[in-house]
């Protein structure tokens, strides 16, 4: 009798868990594509929040906003390109600690970092003039502050979302 009960429980256990093994997971390419789409959607949401935040913070009129955003988007795209080029130039040094770098590699890293900072500064100077064609100088001066305040708000939001997800996970357990 005990053997029959044990056998019945074993068969029941197998029947309950086995169907889960038969379900297929999405192929890796499909998961990657889905993840990329989610990332693009999230970037679009952040950009929309940035536009709303800057328009409010800088008190841009609709006419100013129409002139400002194409210039600002071009500016941020060039910043990204400079940073991407910098990352490519130091790719060989990635993964090494400062103690593992040779003297030549350390010099290369310092020079590359300084060149990036100089390029970013030159870009900022160039676009400061272009921004003045769209918005007044007081608003151009306030732009750096708007960028910092937006980053702070974004970081705060990300932290709050992570905390909320952690709470939801702990509540579901």
Short mmCIF file of C-alpha atoms in Angstrom, two decimals:
data_model
loop_
_atom_site.label_atom_id
_atom_site.label_comp_id
_atom_site.label_asym_id
_atom_site.label_seq_id
_atom_site.Cartn_x
_atom_site.Cartn_y
_atom_site.Cartn_z
CA UNK A 1 0.00 0.00 0.00
CA UNK A 2 2.82 2.43 0.88
CA UNK A 3 4.54 1.58 -2.37
CA UNK A 4 1.38 2.40 -4.34
CA UNK A 5 1.00 5.77 -2.57
CA UNK A 6 4.68 6.57 -3.12
CA UNK A 7 4.41 5.61 -6.79
CA UNK A 8 1.23 7.67 -7.21
CA UNK A 9 2.92 10.74 -5.64
CA UNK A 10 5.97 10.26 -7.85
CA UNK A 11 3.83 10.02 -11.00
CA UNK A 12 1.78 13.02 -9.89
CA UNK A 13 4.95 15.04 -9.25
CA UNK A 14 6.33 14.18 -12.68
CA UNK A 15 3.03 15.05 -14.36
CA UNK A 16 2.93 18.42 -12.66
CA UNK A 17 6.54 19.46 -13.38
CA UNK A 18 7.12 17.81 -16.76
CA UNK A 19 4.87 20.07 -18.92
CA UNK A 20 7.04 23.05 -18.00
CA UNK A 21 10.01 21.45 -19.70
CA UNK A 22 8.14 21.08 -22.95
CA UNK A 23 7.48 24.81 -23.32
CA UNK A 24 9.90 26.51 -25.64
CA UNK A 25 11.65 29.74 -24.79
CA UNK A 26 11.86 32.51 -27.34
CA UNK A 27 14.94 32.26 -29.56
CA UNK A 28 17.88 34.44 -28.53
CA UNK A 29 17.52 36.69 -31.58
CA UNK A 30 13.87 37.34 -30.78
CA UNK A 31 14.67 38.15 -27.14
CA UNK A 32 17.46 40.49 -28.25
CA UNK A 33 15.17 42.24 -30.73
CA UNK A 34 12.49 42.63 -28.06
CA UNK A 35 15.05 44.05 -25.62
CA UNK A 36 16.30 46.53 -28.24
CA UNK A 37 12.74 47.67 -28.91
CA UNK A 38 12.17 48.17 -25.18
CA UNK A 39 15.40 50.18 -24.97
CA UNK A 40 14.38 52.40 -27.90
CA UNK A 41 10.98 52.96 -26.32
CA UNK A 42 12.60 53.88 -22.99
CA UNK A 43 14.99 56.29 -24.75
CA UNK A 44 12.04 57.94 -26.50
CA UNK A 45 10.26 58.33 -23.16
CA UNK A 46 13.35 59.90 -21.60
CA UNK A 47 13.72 62.27 -24.55
CA UNK A 48 10.08 63.34 -24.19
CA UNK A 49 10.63 63.96 -20.47
CA UNK A 50 13.81 65.93 -21.29
CA UNK A 51 11.95 68.15 -23.76
CA UNK A 52 9.17 68.85 -21.27
CA UNK A 53 11.63 69.46 -18.41
CA UNK A 54 13.90 71.81 -20.38
CA UNK A 55 10.97 73.71 -21.91
CA UNK A 56 9.61 74.32 -18.42
CA UNK A 57 12.95 74.93 -16.70
CA UNK A 58 14.21 77.32 -19.37
CA UNK A 59 10.75 78.85 -19.83
CA UNK A 60 10.94 78.38 -23.59
CA UNK A 61 8.21 79.84 -25.75
CA UNK A 62 6.86 77.60 -28.52
CA UNK A 63 8.85 79.61 -31.08
CA UNK A 64 12.05 79.30 -29.03
CA UNK A 65 11.45 75.60 -28.53
CA UNK A 66 11.04 75.05 -32.28
CA UNK A 67 14.40 76.73 -32.93
CA UNK A 68 16.23 75.32 -29.91
CA UNK A 69 15.54 71.57 -30.11
CA UNK A 70 17.05 70.81 -33.53
CA UNK A 71 20.25 72.58 -32.46
CA UNK A 72 20.31 70.85 -29.08
CA UNK A 73 19.70 67.42 -30.61
CA UNK A 74 22.56 68.00 -33.06
CA UNK A 75 24.77 69.07 -30.14
CA UNK A 76 23.99 65.98 -28.06
CA UNK A 77 24.53 63.72 -31.10
CA UNK A 78 28.00 65.20 -31.61
CA UNK A 79 28.74 64.72 -27.89
CA UNK A 80 27.79 61.05 -28.20
CA UNK A 81 30.01 60.62 -31.25
CA UNK A 82 33.00 62.17 -29.47
CA UNK A 83 32.50 59.90 -26.46
CA UNK A 84 32.07 56.85 -28.68
CA UNK A 85 35.29 57.67 -30.55
CA UNK A 86 37.06 58.05 -27.21
CA UNK A 87 35.83 54.63 -26.09
CA UNK A 88 37.10 53.09 -29.33
CA UNK A 89 40.50 54.72 -28.87
CA UNK A 90 40.97 53.25 -25.39
CA UNK A 91 39.33 49.89 -26.13
CA UNK A 92 42.60 48.01 -25.70
CA UNK A 93 42.97 49.43 -22.18
CA UNK A 94 39.49 48.37 -21.05
CA UNK A 95 39.46 45.81 -18.26
CA UNK A 96 42.87 46.78 -16.91
CA UNK A 97 43.31 48.44 -13.55
CA UNK A 98 45.60 51.44 -13.27
CA UNK A 99 48.21 49.21 -11.63
CA UNK A 100 48.21 46.93 -14.68
CA UNK A 101 48.82 49.72 -17.20
CA UNK A 102 52.27 50.29 -18.61
CA UNK A 103 53.71 53.79 -18.51
CA UNK A 104 52.96 54.21 -22.21
CA UNK A 105 49.35 53.02 -21.75
CA UNK A 106 48.87 55.37 -18.79
CA UNK A 107 50.14 58.29 -20.86
CA UNK A 108 47.86 57.25 -23.71
CA UNK A 109 44.87 57.11 -21.37
CA UNK A 110 45.58 60.53 -19.87
CA UNK A 111 46.10 62.12 -23.28
CA UNK A 112 42.93 60.54 -24.63
CA UNK A 113 40.89 61.73 -21.64
CA UNK A 114 42.27 65.25 -21.98
CA UNK A 115 41.61 65.27 -25.73
CA UNK A 116 38.01 64.21 -25.10
CA UNK A 117 37.50 66.95 -22.51
CA UNK A 118 39.00 69.54 -24.86
CA UNK A 119 36.82 68.35 -27.75
CA UNK A 120 33.72 68.52 -25.56
CA UNK A 121 34.67 72.02 -24.39
CA UNK A 122 35.25 73.17 -27.99
CA UNK A 123 31.88 71.70 -28.96
CA UNK A 124 30.19 73.47 -26.04
CA UNK A 125 31.73 76.80 -27.09
CA UNK A 126 30.63 76.30 -30.69
CA UNK A 127 27.07 75.41 -29.75
CA UNK A 128 26.79 78.13 -27.13
CA UNK A 129 26.88 80.59 -30.01
CA UNK A 130 24.37 78.53 -32.00
CA UNK A 131 22.02 78.33 -29.02
CA UNK A 132 22.03 82.13 -28.79
CA UNK A 133 20.46 82.25 -32.24
CA UNK A 134 17.47 80.34 -30.83
CA UNK A 135 17.21 81.53 -27.21
CA UNK A 136 18.50 84.50 -25.23
CA UNK A 137 21.84 84.45 -23.42
CA UNK A 138 20.23 84.12 -19.98
CA UNK A 139 18.54 80.90 -21.06
CA UNK A 140 21.78 79.63 -22.61
CA UNK A 141 23.50 80.30 -19.27
CA UNK A 142 20.73 78.39 -17.50
CA UNK A 143 21.03 75.38 -19.86
CA UNK A 144 23.87 73.66 -17.95
CA UNK A 145 21.85 73.92 -14.77
CA UNK A 146 18.83 72.45 -16.56
CA UNK A 147 20.96 69.51 -17.75
CA UNK A 148 22.20 68.83 -14.22
CA UNK A 149 18.74 69.14 -12.67
CA UNK A 150 17.27 66.79 -15.28
CA UNK A 151 19.97 64.18 -14.60
CA UNK A 152 19.28 64.43 -10.86
CA UNK A 153 15.55 64.02 -11.42
CA UNK A 154 16.13 61.06 -13.76
CA UNK A 155 18.45 59.33 -11.27
CA UNK A 156 15.90 59.91 -8.50
CA UNK A 157 13.16 58.40 -10.66
CA UNK A 158 15.28 55.34 -11.55
CA UNK A 159 16.09 54.74 -7.89
CA UNK A 160 12.43 55.05 -6.93
CA UNK A 161 11.45 52.58 -9.68
CA UNK A 162 14.09 50.09 -8.51
CA UNK A 163 12.94 50.44 -4.93
CA UNK A 164 9.31 49.93 -6.00
CA UNK A 165 10.22 46.79 -7.99
CA UNK A 166 12.17 45.41 -5.04
CA UNK A 167 9.17 46.00 -2.79
CA UNK A 168 6.85 44.32 -5.29
CA UNK A 169 9.17 41.32 -5.47
CA UNK A 170 9.36 41.00 -1.70
CA UNK A 171 5.57 41.36 -1.39
CA UNK A 172 4.93 38.63 -3.96
CA UNK A 173 7.05 36.13 -2.01
#
